[in-house]
Amino acid sequence: MKKFLLSIFAVLFAFAGVQAQTWTKVTDASTLKAGDEVVIVASEFNYALSTTQNSNNRASVSITKAGDNVVIGDDVQILTLESGKTAGTFALNTGNGYLYAASSSKNYLRTENTLSENSSWKITIDNEIATIKAAGSNTRNWLRYNSTNNPPIFSCYSS
């Protein structure tokens, strides 16, 4: 099993370590497969997706970047890739459910117990930046880092 970092509007990184874990950036989405572990990191900020599930989004947590590597702590969400419901997609398993785009009218990123098309994500990487978009019917389906929120968060947006 490979472990990766996703930089959404950021970078994907792969694992190599124990307690304070070092992850390496993924630069080609075709190398990802079910069973891989990933963390999602904001591309131009020193923040990653947190284990904290707020009511309608995910908190961000500080990380340390060093070139194509990041060092994370226990509060960074490690996601296990699974096959999504739609061909060519992945489910992002938190260990307690699946991240999903939860609305067409609100910027919600939540966790659900049962895999759906809204928790099936197409991951693409262009110029070493990953974009992650849910395949379901909810139209606020782009997983993004929001640096202007106070505090910064990860959530789903319409573009």
XYZ file of N, CA, C and O in Angstrom, residues 6-135:
520
model
N -1.972 14.647 -1.215
C -2.693 15.348 -2.284
C -2.682 16.825 -1.953
O -3.100 17.207 -0.889
N -2.233 17.612 -2.861
C -2.290 19.043 -2.671
C -3.457 19.512 -3.507
O -3.428 19.412 -4.710
N -4.527 19.939 -2.841
C -5.720 20.303 -3.584
C -5.686 21.776 -3.760
O -5.391 22.470 -2.825
N -6.010 21.951 -4.990
C -5.660 23.281 -5.305
C -4.466 23.297 -4.428
O -4.155 24.198 -3.781
N -3.986 22.012 -4.332
C -3.050 21.596 -3.338
C -2.218 20.446 -3.871
O -2.136 20.269 -5.051
N -1.693 19.624 -2.963
C -0.752 18.582 -3.356
C -1.028 17.276 -2.628
O -1.383 17.286 -1.477
N -0.837 16.142 -3.311
C -0.952 14.818 -2.685
C 0.414 14.359 -2.236
O 1.368 14.504 -2.967
N 0.491 13.745 -1.071
C 1.784 13.266 -0.595
C 1.730 11.808 -0.160
O 0.714 11.341 0.322
N 2.852 11.093 -0.313
C 2.986 9.694 0.067
C 3.773 9.566 1.364
O 4.617 10.384 1.672
N 3.547 8.476 2.094
C 4.047 8.283 3.447
C 5.462 7.724 3.536
O 5.873 6.942 2.711
N 6.149 8.107 4.596
C 7.457 7.525 4.937
C 7.842 7.945 6.349
O 8.621 8.849 6.529
N 7.308 7.307 7.375
C 7.694 7.649 8.735
C 6.751 7.113 9.784
O 5.879 6.331 9.492
N 6.937 7.516 11.046
C 6.070 7.061 12.119
C 5.387 8.262 12.738
O 4.769 9.018 12.034
N 5.480 8.515 14.013
C 4.749 9.545 14.725
C 4.599 10.862 13.956
O 3.529 11.179 13.491
N 5.658 11.657 13.858
C 5.609 12.830 12.990
C 5.942 12.282 11.606
O 7.078 11.992 11.309
N 4.928 12.089 10.796
C 5.076 11.383 9.526
C 5.481 12.327 8.398
O 4.973 13.423 8.289
N 6.380 11.830 7.543
C 6.777 12.567 6.351
C 6.086 11.941 5.150
O 6.119 10.731 4.967
N 5.459 12.792 4.324
C 4.728 12.361 3.139
C 5.335 13.033 1.924
O 5.818 14.151 2.011
N 5.286 12.376 0.786
C 5.870 12.883 -0.453
C 4.780 13.196 -1.469
O 3.831 12.432 -1.622
N 4.958 14.298 -2.186
C 3.965 14.778 -3.146
C 3.717 13.773 -4.273
O 4.638 13.191 -4.822
N 2.456 13.625 -4.637
C 2.060 12.843 -5.797
C 1.974 13.808 -6.972
O 1.324 14.843 -6.885
N 2.606 13.458 -8.081
C 2.610 14.350 -9.240
C 1.871 13.765 -10.433
O 1.727 14.430 -11.454
N 1.379 12.534 -10.304
C 0.684 11.867 -11.405
C -0.488 11.073 -10.835
O -0.277 10.089 -10.122
N -1.709 11.495 -11.136
C -2.901 10.838 -10.588
C -3.016 9.385 -11.021
O -3.631 8.580 -10.318
N -2.412 9.014 -12.143
C -2.513 7.631 -12.621
C -1.769 6.650 -11.719
O -1.978 5.441 -11.822
N -0.931 7.148 -10.821
C -0.221 6.262 -9.894
C -1.069 5.895 -8.682
O -0.709 5.003 -7.925
N -2.192 6.581 -8.493
C -3.062 6.311 -7.352
C -3.908 5.071 -7.596
O -4.368 4.831 -8.707
N -4.142 4.313 -6.498
C -5.008 3.135 -6.607
C -5.695 2.889 -5.281
O -5.270 3.400 -4.235
N -6.770 2.109 -5.322
C -7.488 1.747 -4.102
C -6.498 1.115 -3.124
O -5.639 0.319 -3.514
N -6.614 1.506 -1.862
C -5.722 1.022 -0.815
C -4.632 2.012 -0.457
O -4.066 1.941 0.628
N -4.327 2.956 -1.363
C -3.331 3.986 -1.058
C -3.873 4.901 0.024
O -5.083 5.113 0.136
N -2.962 5.451 0.820
C -3.334 6.443 1.812
C -2.836 7.801 1.347
O -1.718 7.915 0.833
N -3.680 8.824 1.512
C -3.330 10.178 1.097
C -3.667 11.169 2.193
O -4.527 10.914 3.039
N -2.976 12.289 2.166
C -3.354 13.455 2.962
C -3.521 14.605 1.975
O -2.867 14.638 0.931
N -4.410 15.518 2.291
C -4.707 16.640 1.411
C -4.119 17.906 2.022
O -4.406 18.235 3.170
N -3.290 18.583 1.216
C -2.566 19.759 1.674
C -2.853 20.925 0.730
O -2.873 20.745 -0.494
N -3.049 22.102 1.284
C -3.228 23.306 0.463
C -1.926 23.603 -0.261
O -0.851 23.549 0.335
N -2.014 23.903 -1.552
C -0.794 24.040 -2.354
C 0.070 25.226 -1.951
O 1.281 25.125 -1.939
N -0.527 26.349 -1.640
C 0.271 27.541 -1.364
C 0.216 27.968 0.096
O 0.592 29.103 0.437
N -0.217 27.064 0.943
C -0.319 27.353 2.370
C 0.205 26.151 3.142
O 0.232 25.037 2.634
N 0.595 26.361 4.378
C 1.116 25.281 5.220
C 0.006 24.681 6.079
O 0.101 24.622 7.307
N -1.053 24.219 5.380
C -2.199 23.616 6.047
C -2.626 22.337 5.334
O -2.501 22.223 4.115
N -3.145 21.422 6.133
C -3.671 20.158 5.611
C -5.073 19.938 6.172
O -5.486 20.583 7.148
N -5.794 19.002 5.539
C -7.124 18.609 5.994
C -7.008 17.979 7.381
O -6.208 17.062 7.590
N -7.799 18.453 8.306
C -7.759 18.007 9.697
C -8.663 16.799 9.941
O -9.584 16.530 9.177
N -8.416 16.120 11.037
C -9.307 15.053 11.495
C -10.597 15.634 12.071
O -11.564 14.898 12.266
N -10.636 16.934 12.331
C -11.812 17.580 12.913
C -12.884 17.803 11.861
O -12.702 18.593 10.928
N -14.004 17.082 12.014
C -15.164 17.273 11.147
C -16.075 18.283 11.825
O -16.693 17.987 12.835
N -16.116 19.508 11.298
C -17.068 20.501 11.784
C -18.439 20.135 11.241
O -18.572 19.218 10.430
N -19.466 20.865 11.624
C -20.816 20.517 11.173
C -20.947 20.546 9.659
O -21.661 19.717 9.089
N -20.251 21.464 8.979
C -20.437 21.611 7.535
C -19.140 21.681 6.730
O -19.177 21.985 5.540
N -18.005 21.458 7.361
C -16.719 21.529 6.670
C -15.672 20.798 7.498
O -15.972 20.287 8.570
N -14.459 20.786 6.984
C -13.335 20.207 7.711
C -12.382 21.311 8.127
O -12.073 22.214 7.338
N -11.915 21.222 9.348
C -10.913 22.175 9.831
C -9.602 21.959 9.081
O -9.393 20.923 8.446
N -8.738 22.963 9.157
C -7.383 22.826 8.625
C -6.429 22.775 9.812
O -6.752 23.225 10.907
N -5.257 22.186 9.563
C -4.254 22.078 10.617
C -2.884 22.393 10.014
O -2.619 22.075 8.851
N -2.030 23.050 10.787
C -0.699 23.422 10.315
C 0.162 22.193 10.053
O 0.109 21.211 10.801
N 0.964 22.291 8.989
C 1.936 21.252 8.646
C 3.239 21.947 8.278
O 3.264 23.168 8.108
N 4.309 21.170 8.148
C 5.600 21.700 7.746
C 5.943 21.153 6.373
O 5.925 19.939 6.169
N 6.234 22.052 5.432
C 6.623 21.653 4.077
C 8.126 21.799 3.910
O 8.728 22.726 4.437
N 8.690 20.862 3.136
C 10.108 20.923 2.768
C 10.218 20.367 1.356
O 10.291 19.157 1.166
N 10.153 21.244 0.363
C 10.196 20.806 -1.029
C 8.974 19.968 -1.362
O 7.845 20.414 -1.170
N 9.194 18.747 -1.837
C 8.095 17.845 -2.197
C 7.652 16.967 -1.038
O 6.963 15.968 -1.240
N 8.048 17.315 0.171
C 7.666 16.542 1.353
C 6.929 17.424 2.350
O 7.127 18.631 2.383
N 6.093 16.799 3.164
C 5.465 17.480 4.290
C 5.595 16.584 5.510
O 5.641 15.360 5.401
N 5.663 17.217 6.658
C 5.672 16.499 7.927
C 4.348 16.810 8.601
O 3.972 17.974 8.731
N 3.638 15.751 8.993
C 2.320 15.933 9.587
C 2.296 15.373 11.002
O 3.123 14.539 11.371
N 1.319 15.812 11.765
C 1.081 15.285 13.099
C -0.174 14.431 13.109
O -0.799 14.190 12.073
N -0.564 13.999 14.293
C -1.710 13.108 14.454
C -3.047 13.759 14.121
O -4.043 13.075 13.939
N -3.086 15.095 14.037
C -4.340 15.793 13.771
C -4.620 15.988 12.279
O -5.637 16.556 11.905
N -3.740 15.488 11.413
C -3.973 15.523 9.969
C -4.742 14.269 9.583
O -4.399 13.163 9.991
N -5.798 14.443 8.785
C -6.631 13.317 8.354
C -5.906 12.488 7.304
O -5.566 12.990 6.240
N -5.687 11.223 7.615
C -5.161 10.281 6.639
C -6.367 9.610 6.003
O -7.234 9.073 6.700
N -6.440 9.674 4.677
C -7.563 9.128 3.926
C -7.114 7.890 3.172
O -6.056 7.900 2.545
N -7.917 6.851 3.221
C -7.637 5.650 2.436
C -8.484 5.704 1.177
O -9.699 5.891 1.242
N -7.825 5.563 0.030
C -8.549 5.556 -1.242
C -9.253 4.227 -1.426
O -8.673 3.168 -1.185
N -10.510 4.293 -1.832
C -11.292 3.122 -2.217
C -11.888 3.414 -3.583
O -11.935 4.569 -4.013
N -12.357 2.387 -4.262
C -13.052 2.604 -5.529
C -14.341 3.350 -5.260
O -15.086 3.013 -4.337
N -14.609 4.378 -6.073
C -15.842 5.132 -5.947
C -16.988 4.415 -6.634
O -16.806 3.389 -7.289
N -18.190 4.961 -6.503
C -19.390 4.389 -7.142
C -19.386 4.607 -8.648
O -20.020 3.866 -9.379
N -18.709 5.651 -9.104
C -18.646 5.998 -10.516
C -17.280 5.592 -11.060
O -16.267 5.793 -10.382
N -17.243 5.058 -12.266
C -15.976 4.652 -12.875
C -14.987 5.810 -12.883
O -15.357 6.952 -13.155
N -13.726 5.519 -12.553
C -12.685 6.536 -12.576
C -12.657 7.439 -11.368
O -11.984 8.471 -11.387
N -13.407 7.072 -10.305
C -13.430 7.896 -9.096
C -12.912 7.107 -7.899
O -12.851 5.877 -7.921
N -12.574 7.854 -6.858
C -12.144 7.272 -5.592
C -13.052 7.747 -4.468
O -13.514 8.889 -4.471
N -13.261 6.889 -3.496
C -13.870 7.285 -2.237
C -12.736 7.671 -1.300
O -11.653 7.070 -1.347
N -12.952 8.689 -0.473
C -11.967 9.158 0.494
C -12.423 8.714 1.879
O -13.203 9.388 2.541
N -11.945 7.543 2.305
C -12.380 6.937 3.563
C -11.582 7.510 4.721
O -10.353 7.418 4.748
N -12.296 8.082 5.690
C -11.659 8.681 6.867
C -11.392 7.660 7.967
O -10.731 7.974 8.945
N -11.929 6.460 7.817
C -11.895 5.473 8.895
C -13.199 5.484 9.670
O -13.533 4.538 10.371
N -13.961 6.588 9.525
C -15.278 6.736 10.168
C -16.350 7.073 9.151
O -17.418 7.550 9.511
N -16.069 6.879 7.884
C -17.009 7.207 6.827
C -16.279 7.810 5.647
O -15.046 7.774 5.575
N -17.059 8.390 4.727
C -16.531 8.916 3.474
C -16.777 10.416 3.376
O -17.891 10.875 3.629
N -15.740 11.170 2.999
C -15.953 12.590 2.734
C -16.896 12.726 1.554
O -16.777 11.978 0.579
N -17.831 13.661 1.638
C -18.755 13.864 0.514
C -19.169 15.313 0.358
O -19.193 16.084 1.321
N -19.470 15.677 -0.889
C -20.024 16.981 -1.233
C -21.493 16.926 -0.840
O -22.277 16.197 -1.434
N -21.874 17.692 0.192
C -23.151 17.476 0.859
C -24.289 18.397 0.439
O -25.366 18.315 1.011
N -24.079 19.270 -0.578
C -25.159 20.197 -0.914
C -24.965 20.794 -2.306
O -23.849 20.861 -2.816
N -26.078 21.257 -2.867
C -26.025 22.053 -4.095
C -26.229 23.534 -3.799
O -25.992 24.385 -4.648
N -26.651 23.857 -2.580
C -26.925 25.250 -2.236
C -26.004 25.803 -1.143
O -25.963 27.008 -0.930
N -25.279 24.944 -0.460
C -24.370 25.365 0.621
C -22.996 24.747 0.375
O -22.877 23.691 -0.239
N -21.955 25.378 0.906
C -20.574 24.909 0.742
C -20.228 23.852 1.793
O -19.370 24.075 2.639
N -20.882 22.704 1.722
C -20.737 21.684 2.756
C -19.811 20.550 2.330
O -19.930 20.005 1.225
N -18.905 20.197 3.221
C -18.089 18.994 3.116
C -18.329 18.229 4.403
O -17.948 18.680 5.480
N -18.987 17.100 4.284
C -19.329 16.303 5.458
C -18.816 14.881 5.290
O -18.232 14.535 4.266
N -19.084 14.061 6.305
C -18.719 12.644 6.271
C -19.995 11.832 6.338
O -20.863 12.093 7.185
N -20.127 10.856 5.430
C -21.299 9.978 5.430
C -20.856 8.537 5.627
O -19.725 8.167 5.311
N -21.772 7.723 6.164
C -21.452 6.328 6.478
C -21.442 5.420 5.259
O -20.685 4.453 5.214
N -22.293 5.707 4.280
C -22.458 4.840 3.117
C -21.936 5.539 1.869
O -22.273 6.696 1.615
N -21.139 4.842 1.098
C -20.583 5.394 -0.135
C -21.692 5.761 -1.113
O -22.627 4.997 -1.331
N -21.587 6.955 -1.703
C -22.547 7.429 -2.700
C -21.778 8.079 -3.847
O -20.551 8.206 -3.791
N -22.493 8.527 -4.863
C -21.838 9.260 -5.946
C -21.291 10.595 -5.456
O -20.298 11.089 -5.973
N -21.925 11.180 -4.431
C -21.440 12.445 -3.873
C -20.187 12.256 -3.022
O -19.536 13.232 -2.651
N -19.846 10.999 -2.702
C -18.590 10.710 -1.999
C -17.626 9.939 -2.902
O -16.702 9.294 -2.440
N -17.869 10.034 -4.199
C -16.993 9.441 -5.216
C -16.309 10.593 -5.943
O -16.963 11.407 -6.589
N -14.995 10.672 -5.833
C -14.237 11.845 -6.252
C -13.327 11.547 -7.444
O -12.579 10.576 -7.435
N -13.361 12.423 -8.427
C -12.428 12.370 -9.549
C -11.207 13.191 -9.146
O -11.335 14.372 -8.782
N -10.041 12.567 -9.173
C -8.801 13.245 -8.803
C -7.958 13.431 -10.056
O -7.650 12.457 -10.756
N -7.621 14.667 -10.345
C -6.725 14.958 -11.461
C -5.557 15.790 -10.931
O -5.709 16.524 -9.941
N -4.416 15.655 -11.574
C -3.248 16.438 -11.184
C -2.682 17.083 -12.436
O -2.370 16.404 -13.411
N -2.580 18.415 -12.396
C -2.033 19.187 -13.509
C -1.020 20.162 -12.926
O -1.335 20.888 -11.973
N 0.182 20.176 -13.470
C 1.249 21.032 -12.942
C 1.451 20.815 -11.444
O 1.621 21.772 -10.698
N 1.373 19.556 -11.032
C 1.595 19.118 -9.649
C 0.542 19.622 -8.666
O 0.736 19.570 -7.458
N -0.590 20.104 -9.177
C -1.693 20.549 -8.321
C -2.881 19.632 -8.559
O -3.316 19.447 -9.693
N -3.405 19.076 -7.486
C -4.543 18.167 -7.590
C -5.850 18.937 -7.529
O -5.976 19.911 -6.783
N -6.809 18.512 -8.332
C -8.180 18.983 -8.190
C -9.019 17.761 -7.876
O -8.776 16.667 -8.399
N -9.983 17.941 -6.991
C -10.790 16.836 -6.499
C -12.250 17.253 -6.612
O -12.681 18.213 -5.970
N -13.013 16.526 -7.440
C -14.404 16.886 -7.710
C -15.299 15.671 -7.526
O -15.042 14.604 -8.088
N -16.366 15.834 -6.747
C -17.323 14.749 -6.520
C -18.161 14.516 -7.768
O -18.514 15.459 -8.486
N -18.507 13.250 -8.004
C -19.220 12.850 -9.225
C -20.735 12.873 -9.076
O -21.443 12.670 -10.052
